[in-house]
C-alpha positions as a Markdown table, in Angstrom:
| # | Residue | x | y | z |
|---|---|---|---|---|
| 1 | Unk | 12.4 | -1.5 | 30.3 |
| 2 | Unk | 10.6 | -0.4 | 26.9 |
| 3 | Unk | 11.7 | 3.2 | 26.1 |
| 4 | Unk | 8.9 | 5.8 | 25.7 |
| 5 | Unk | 6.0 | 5.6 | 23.9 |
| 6 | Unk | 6.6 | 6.5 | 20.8 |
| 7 | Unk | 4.5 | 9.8 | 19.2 |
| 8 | Unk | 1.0 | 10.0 | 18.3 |
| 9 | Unk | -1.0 | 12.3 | 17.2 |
| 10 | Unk | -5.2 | 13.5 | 17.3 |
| 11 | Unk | -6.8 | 11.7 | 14.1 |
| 12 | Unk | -5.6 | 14.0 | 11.0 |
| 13 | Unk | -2.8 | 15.5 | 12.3 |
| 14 | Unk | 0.1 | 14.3 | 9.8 |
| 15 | Unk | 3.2 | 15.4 | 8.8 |
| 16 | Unk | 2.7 | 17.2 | 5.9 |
| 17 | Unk | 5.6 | 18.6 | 5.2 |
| 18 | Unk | 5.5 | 18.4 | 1.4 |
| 19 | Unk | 1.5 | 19.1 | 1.3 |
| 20 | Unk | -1.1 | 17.0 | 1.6 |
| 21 | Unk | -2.0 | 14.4 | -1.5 |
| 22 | Unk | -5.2 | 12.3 | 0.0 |
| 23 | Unk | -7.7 | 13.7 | 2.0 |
| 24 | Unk | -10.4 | 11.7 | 4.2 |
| 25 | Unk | -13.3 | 13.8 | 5.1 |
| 26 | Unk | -16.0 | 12.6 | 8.0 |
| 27 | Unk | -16.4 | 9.6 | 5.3 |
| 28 | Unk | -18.8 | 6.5 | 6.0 |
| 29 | Unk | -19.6 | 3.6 | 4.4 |
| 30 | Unk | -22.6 | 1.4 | 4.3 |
| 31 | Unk | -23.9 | -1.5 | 2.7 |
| 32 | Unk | -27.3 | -3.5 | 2.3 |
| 33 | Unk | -27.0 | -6.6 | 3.6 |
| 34 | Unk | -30.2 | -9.3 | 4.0 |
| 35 | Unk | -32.0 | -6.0 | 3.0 |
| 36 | Unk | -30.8 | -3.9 | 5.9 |
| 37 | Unk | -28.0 | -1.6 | 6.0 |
| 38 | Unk | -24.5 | -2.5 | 8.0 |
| 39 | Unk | -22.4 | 0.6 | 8.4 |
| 40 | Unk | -18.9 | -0.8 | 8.0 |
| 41 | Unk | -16.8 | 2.9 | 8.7 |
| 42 | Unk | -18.3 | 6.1 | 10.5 |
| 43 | Unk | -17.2 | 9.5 | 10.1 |
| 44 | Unk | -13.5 | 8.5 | 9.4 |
| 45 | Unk | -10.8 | 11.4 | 8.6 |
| 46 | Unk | -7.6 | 11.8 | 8.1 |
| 47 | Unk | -4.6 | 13.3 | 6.0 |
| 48 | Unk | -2.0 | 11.7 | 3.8 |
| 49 | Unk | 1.1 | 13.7 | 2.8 |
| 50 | Unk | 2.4 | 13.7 | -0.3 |
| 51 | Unk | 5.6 | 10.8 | -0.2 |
| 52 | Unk | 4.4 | 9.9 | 3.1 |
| 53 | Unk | 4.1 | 5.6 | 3.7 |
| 54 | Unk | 0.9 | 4.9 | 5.6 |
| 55 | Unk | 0.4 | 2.1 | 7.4 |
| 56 | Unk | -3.3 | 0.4 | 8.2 |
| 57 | Unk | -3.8 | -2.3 | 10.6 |
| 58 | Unk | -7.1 | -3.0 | 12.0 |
| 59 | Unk | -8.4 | -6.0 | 13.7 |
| 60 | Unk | -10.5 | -8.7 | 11.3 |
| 61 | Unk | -13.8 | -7.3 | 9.6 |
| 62 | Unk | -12.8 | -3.7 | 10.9 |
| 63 | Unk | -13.1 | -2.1 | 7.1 |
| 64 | Unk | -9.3 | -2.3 | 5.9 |
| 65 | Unk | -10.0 | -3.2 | 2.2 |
| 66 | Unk | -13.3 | -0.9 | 2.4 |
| 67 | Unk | -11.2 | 2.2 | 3.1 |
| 68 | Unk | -8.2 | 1.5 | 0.6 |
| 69 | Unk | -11.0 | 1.2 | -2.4 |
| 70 | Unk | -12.1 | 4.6 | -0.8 |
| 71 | Unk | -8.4 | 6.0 | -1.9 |
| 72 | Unk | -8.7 | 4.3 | -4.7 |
| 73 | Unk | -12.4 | 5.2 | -6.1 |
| 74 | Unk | -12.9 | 2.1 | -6.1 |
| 75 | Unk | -16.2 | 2.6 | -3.9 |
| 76 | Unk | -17.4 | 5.8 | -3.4 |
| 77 | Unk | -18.4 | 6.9 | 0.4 |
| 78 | Unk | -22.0 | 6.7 | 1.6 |
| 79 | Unk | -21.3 | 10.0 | 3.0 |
| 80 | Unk | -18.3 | 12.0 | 3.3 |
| 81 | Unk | -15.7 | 12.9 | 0.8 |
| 82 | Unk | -11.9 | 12.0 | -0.5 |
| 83 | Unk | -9.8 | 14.7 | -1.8 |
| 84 | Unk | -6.7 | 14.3 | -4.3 |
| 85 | Unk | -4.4 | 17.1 | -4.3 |
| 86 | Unk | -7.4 | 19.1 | -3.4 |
| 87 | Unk | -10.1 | 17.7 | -5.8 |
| 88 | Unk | -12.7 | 15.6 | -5.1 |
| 89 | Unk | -11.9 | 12.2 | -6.0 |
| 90 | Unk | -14.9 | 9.7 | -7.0 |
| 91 | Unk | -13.6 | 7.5 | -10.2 |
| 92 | Unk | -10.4 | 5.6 | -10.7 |
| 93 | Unk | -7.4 | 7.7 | -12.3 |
| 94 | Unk | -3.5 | 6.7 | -13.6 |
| 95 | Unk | -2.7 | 8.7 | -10.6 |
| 96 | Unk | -3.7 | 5.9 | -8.4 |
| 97 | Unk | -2.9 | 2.5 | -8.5 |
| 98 | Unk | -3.7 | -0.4 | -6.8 |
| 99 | Unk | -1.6 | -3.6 | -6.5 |
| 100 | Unk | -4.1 | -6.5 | -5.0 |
| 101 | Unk | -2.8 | -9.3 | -2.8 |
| 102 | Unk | -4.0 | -12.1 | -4.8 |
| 103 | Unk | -0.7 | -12.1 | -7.4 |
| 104 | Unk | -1.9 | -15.4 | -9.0 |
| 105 | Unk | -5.3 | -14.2 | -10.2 |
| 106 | Unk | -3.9 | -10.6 | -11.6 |
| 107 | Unk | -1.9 | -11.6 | -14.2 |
| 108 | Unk | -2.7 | -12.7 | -17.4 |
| 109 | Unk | -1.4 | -16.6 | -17.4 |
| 110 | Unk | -0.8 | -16.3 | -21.0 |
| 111 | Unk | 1.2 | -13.1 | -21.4 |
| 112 | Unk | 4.5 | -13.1 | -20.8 |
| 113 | Unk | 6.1 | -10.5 | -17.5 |
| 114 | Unk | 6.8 | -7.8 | -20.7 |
| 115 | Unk | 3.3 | -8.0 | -21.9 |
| 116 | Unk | 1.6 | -8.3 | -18.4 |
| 117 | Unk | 3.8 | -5.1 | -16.9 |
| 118 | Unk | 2.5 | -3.2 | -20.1 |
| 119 | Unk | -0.8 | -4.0 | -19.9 |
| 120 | Unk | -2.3 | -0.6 | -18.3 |
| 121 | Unk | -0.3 | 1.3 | -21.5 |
| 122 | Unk | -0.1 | 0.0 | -24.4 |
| 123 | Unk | -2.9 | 0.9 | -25.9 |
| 124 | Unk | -2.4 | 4.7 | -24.9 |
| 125 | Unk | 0.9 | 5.6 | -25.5 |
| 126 | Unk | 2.9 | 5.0 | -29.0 |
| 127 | Unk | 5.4 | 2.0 | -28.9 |
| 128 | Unk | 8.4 | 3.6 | -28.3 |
| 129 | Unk | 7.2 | 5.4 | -25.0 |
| 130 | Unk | 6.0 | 1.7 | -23.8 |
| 131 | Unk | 8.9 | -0.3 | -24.5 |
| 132 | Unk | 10.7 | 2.3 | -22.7 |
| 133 | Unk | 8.7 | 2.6 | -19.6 |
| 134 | Unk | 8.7 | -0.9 | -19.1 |
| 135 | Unk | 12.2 | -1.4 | -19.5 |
| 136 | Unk | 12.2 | 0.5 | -16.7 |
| 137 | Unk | 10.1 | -0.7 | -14.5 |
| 138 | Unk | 11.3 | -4.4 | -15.3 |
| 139 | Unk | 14.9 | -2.6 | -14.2 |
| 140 | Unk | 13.5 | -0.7 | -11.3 |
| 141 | Unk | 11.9 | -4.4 | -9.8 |
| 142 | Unk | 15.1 | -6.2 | -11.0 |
| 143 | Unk | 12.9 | -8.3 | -13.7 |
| 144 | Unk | 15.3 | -7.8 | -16.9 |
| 145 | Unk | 16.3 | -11.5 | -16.6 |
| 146 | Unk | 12.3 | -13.1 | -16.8 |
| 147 | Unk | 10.9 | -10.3 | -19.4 |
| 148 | Unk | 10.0 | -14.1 | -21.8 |
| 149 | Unk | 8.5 | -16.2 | -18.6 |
| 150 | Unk | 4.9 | -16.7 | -17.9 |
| 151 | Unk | 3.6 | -16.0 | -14.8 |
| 152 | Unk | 3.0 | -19.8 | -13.9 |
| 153 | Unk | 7.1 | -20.1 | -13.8 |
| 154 | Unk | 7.8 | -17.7 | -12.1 |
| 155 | Unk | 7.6 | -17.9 | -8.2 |
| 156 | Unk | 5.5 | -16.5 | -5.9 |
| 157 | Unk | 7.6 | -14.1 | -4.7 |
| 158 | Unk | 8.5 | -13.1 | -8.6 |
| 159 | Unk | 4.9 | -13.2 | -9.4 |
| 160 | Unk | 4.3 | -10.4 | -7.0 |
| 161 | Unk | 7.2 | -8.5 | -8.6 |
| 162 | Unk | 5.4 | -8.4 | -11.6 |
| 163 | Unk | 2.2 | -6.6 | -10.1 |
| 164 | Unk | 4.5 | -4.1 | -8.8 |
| 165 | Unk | 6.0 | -3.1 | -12.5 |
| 166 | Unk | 2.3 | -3.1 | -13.6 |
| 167 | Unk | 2.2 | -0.7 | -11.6 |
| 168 | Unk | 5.5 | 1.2 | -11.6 |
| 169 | Unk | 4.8 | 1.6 | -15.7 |
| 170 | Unk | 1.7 | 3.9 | -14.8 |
| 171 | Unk | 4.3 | 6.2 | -13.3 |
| 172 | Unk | 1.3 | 6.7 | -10.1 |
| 173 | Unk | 1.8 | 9.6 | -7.5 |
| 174 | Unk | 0.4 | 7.1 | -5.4 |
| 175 | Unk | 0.8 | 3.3 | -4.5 |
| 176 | Unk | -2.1 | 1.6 | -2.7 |
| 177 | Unk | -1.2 | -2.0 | -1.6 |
| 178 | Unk | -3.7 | -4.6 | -0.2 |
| 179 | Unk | -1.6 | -6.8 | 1.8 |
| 180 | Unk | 1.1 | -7.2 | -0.8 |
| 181 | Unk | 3.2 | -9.5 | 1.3 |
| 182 | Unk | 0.8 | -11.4 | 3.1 |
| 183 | Unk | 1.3 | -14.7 | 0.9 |
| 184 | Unk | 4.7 | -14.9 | 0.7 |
| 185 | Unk | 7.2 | -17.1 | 3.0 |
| 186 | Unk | 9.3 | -14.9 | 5.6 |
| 187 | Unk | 12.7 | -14.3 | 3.8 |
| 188 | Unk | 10.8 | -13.0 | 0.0 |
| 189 | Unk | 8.4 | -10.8 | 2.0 |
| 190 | Unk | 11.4 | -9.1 | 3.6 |
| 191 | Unk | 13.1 | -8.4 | 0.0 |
| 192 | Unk | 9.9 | -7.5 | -0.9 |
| 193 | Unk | 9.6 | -4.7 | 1.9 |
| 194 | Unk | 13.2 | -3.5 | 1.3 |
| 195 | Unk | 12.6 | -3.5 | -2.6 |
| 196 | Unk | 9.2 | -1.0 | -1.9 |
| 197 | Unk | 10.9 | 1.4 | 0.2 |
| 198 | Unk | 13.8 | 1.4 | -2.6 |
| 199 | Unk | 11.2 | 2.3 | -5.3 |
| 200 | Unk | 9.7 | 4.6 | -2.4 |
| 201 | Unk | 12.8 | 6.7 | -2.6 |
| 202 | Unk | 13.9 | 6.5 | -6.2 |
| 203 | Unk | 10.3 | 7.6 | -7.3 |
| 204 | Unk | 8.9 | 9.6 | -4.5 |
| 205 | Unk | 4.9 | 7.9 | -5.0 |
| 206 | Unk | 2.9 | 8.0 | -1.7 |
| 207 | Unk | 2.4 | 4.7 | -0.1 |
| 208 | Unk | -0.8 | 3.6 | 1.7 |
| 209 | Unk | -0.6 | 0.0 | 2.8 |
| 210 | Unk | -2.9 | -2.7 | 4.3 |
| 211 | Unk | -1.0 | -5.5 | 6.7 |
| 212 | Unk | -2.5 | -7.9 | 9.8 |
| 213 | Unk | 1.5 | -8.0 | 10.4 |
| 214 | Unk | 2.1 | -5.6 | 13.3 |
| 215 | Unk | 6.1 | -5.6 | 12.3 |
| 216 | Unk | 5.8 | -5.3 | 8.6 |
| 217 | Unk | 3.7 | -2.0 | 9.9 |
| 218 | Unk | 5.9 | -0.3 | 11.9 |
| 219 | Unk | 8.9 | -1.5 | 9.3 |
| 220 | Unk | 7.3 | 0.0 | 6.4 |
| 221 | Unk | 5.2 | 2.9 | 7.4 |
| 222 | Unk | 6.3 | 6.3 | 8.8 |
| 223 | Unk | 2.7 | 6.4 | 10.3 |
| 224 | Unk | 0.4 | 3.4 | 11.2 |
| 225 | Unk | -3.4 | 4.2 | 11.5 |
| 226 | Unk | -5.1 | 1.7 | 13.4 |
| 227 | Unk | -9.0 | 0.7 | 12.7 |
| 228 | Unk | -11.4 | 0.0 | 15.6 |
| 229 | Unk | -14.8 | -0.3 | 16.7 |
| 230 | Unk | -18.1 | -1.1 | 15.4 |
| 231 | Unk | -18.5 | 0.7 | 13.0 |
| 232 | Unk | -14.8 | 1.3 | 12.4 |
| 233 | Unk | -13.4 | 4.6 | 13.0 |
| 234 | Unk | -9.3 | 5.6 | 13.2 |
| 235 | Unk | -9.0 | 5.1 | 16.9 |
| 236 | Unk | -4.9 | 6.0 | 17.2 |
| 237 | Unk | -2.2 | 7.0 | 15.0 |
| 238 | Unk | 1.7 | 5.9 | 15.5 |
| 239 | Unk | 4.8 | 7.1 | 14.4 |
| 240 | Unk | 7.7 | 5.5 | 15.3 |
| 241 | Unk | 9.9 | 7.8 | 14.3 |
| 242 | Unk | 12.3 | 5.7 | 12.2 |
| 243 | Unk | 14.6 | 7.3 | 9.2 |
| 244 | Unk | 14.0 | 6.4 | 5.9 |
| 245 | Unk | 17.1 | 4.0 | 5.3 |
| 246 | Unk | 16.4 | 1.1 | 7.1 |
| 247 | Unk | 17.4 | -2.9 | 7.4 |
| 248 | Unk | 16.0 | -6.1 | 8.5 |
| 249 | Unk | 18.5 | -6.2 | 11.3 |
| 250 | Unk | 19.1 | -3.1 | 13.0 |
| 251 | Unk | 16.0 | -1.4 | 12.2 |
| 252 | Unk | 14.0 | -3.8 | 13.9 |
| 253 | Unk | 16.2 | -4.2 | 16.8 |
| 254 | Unk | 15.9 | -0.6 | 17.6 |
| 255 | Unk | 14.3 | 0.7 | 20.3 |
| 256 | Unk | 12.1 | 2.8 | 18.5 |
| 257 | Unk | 10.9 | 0.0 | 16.3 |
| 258 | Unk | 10.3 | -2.2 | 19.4 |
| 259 | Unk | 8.4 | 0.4 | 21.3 |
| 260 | Unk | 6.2 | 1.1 | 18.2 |
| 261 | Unk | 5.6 | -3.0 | 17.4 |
| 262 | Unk | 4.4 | -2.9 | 21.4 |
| 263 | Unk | 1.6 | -0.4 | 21.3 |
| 264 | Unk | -0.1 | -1.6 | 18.5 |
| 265 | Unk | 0.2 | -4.9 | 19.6 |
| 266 | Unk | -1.8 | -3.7 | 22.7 |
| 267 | Unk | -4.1 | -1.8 | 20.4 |
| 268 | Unk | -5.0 | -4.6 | 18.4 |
| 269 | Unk | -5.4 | -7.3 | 21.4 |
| 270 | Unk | -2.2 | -8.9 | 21.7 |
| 271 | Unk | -0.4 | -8.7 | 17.8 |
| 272 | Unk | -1.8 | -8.9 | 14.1 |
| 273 | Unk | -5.0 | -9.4 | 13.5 |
């Protein structure tokens, strides 16, 4: 027998306990397709907290990608608005980063993993400042030993690493990641996971992350919000209720993490979408 369900909450409701750091407010989104317009989200809202990891899963089509470039400024709302820290947030800042799922075609092939990671700051900060920040973030993604390869010899998995310290350099106060994982054979995805929530609690960033893996969600997220309907709206919102240090062993043996993985299976139909 599957313990209880595990707590949700009304859409919005979060755990703010350290303030709020994104804000959704009644935002839509439409676009012009064949000349008419297709509303792909519809008064979606919801709250963020500041160090919080957020979870979205969503069936195919349901507007994922559409509402992490909302976070991001990468698109702007039809309607509707997105706060940061308070402020209304409509163009891309440093405070905000995005790491795409498509590893291969963000790096520069010709640059080596030093000269991609400092990429975003090397033309705005003096050279001391950037050799420093990227010896960091080359130490903080355990990339010291490959700081001379190019992307093309480095593996997948390795390759991935290196979006992450292109973004670790920025020093963001908030991580967006489209599927970062997605690509990647079973045993690198799961160092990858346990290497984010690392990072997660060395830096403190807030975490919002796309997956159509229903266990990487619950693994990774303190909240999931799921996507549904036509237009797409934030239909439910899980926690599972897990603590922060977590394995690939017990944690997902735990009842908690079981219960979790089993109602958003049945939200989404049966598993990931």
């Amino acid at each position: 027998m599957l313990p209880p369900v595990p707590q949700t909450h009304p859409v919005g409701a979060t755990a703010a306990d350290h303030g709020v750091r994104l804000q959704v407010r009644d935002v839509s989104v439409s676009f012009q397709v064949k000349g008419r317009a297709r509303t792909v989200l519809s008064d979606v809202s919801c709250d963020i907290a500041t160090g919080e990891i957020v979870g979205i899963v969503g069936r195919s089509g349901t507007g994922k990608t559409t509402l992490l470039n909302l976070l991001g400024a990468i698109l702007r709302p039809t309607s509707g608005e997105i706060l940061l820290d308070g402020q209304i947030f409509d163009r891309p800042t440093n405070k905000v980063i995005t790491v795409f799922q498509d590893y291969g075609q963000a790096l520069l092939p010709w640059r080596t993993v030093r000269c991609n990671v400092s990429l975003g700051i090397e033309r705005r900060l003096d050279k001391a400042t950037v050799a420093e920040r990227v010896a960091r973030a080359l130490a903080m993604t355990q990339l010291e030993a490959h700081v001379d390869d190019l992307p093309w010899q480095l593996s997948g998995g390795m390759q991935q690493r290196v979006q992450i310290a292109r973004a670790m350099v920025m020093e963001p106060e908030v991580l967006l990641l489209d599927e970062p994982f997605g690509a990647l054979d079973a045993m690198t995805r799961a160092t990858l996971q346990d290497d984010l929530l690392r990072l997660q609690r060395e830096a403190g960033f807030t975490v919002v992350f796309i997956t159509h893996d229903v266990d990487e969600a619950v693994y990774l997220a303190d909240r999931v919000l799921v996507l549904g309907g036509s237009p797409a709206a934030v239909v439910r919102e899980v926690r599972a209720g897990l603590p922060r240090e977590r394995n690939q062993l017990d944690t997902r043996e735990s009842p908690e993490f079981v219960t979790a993985r089993r109602v958003l299976a049945d939200e989404l139909g049966g598993g990931a979408q």
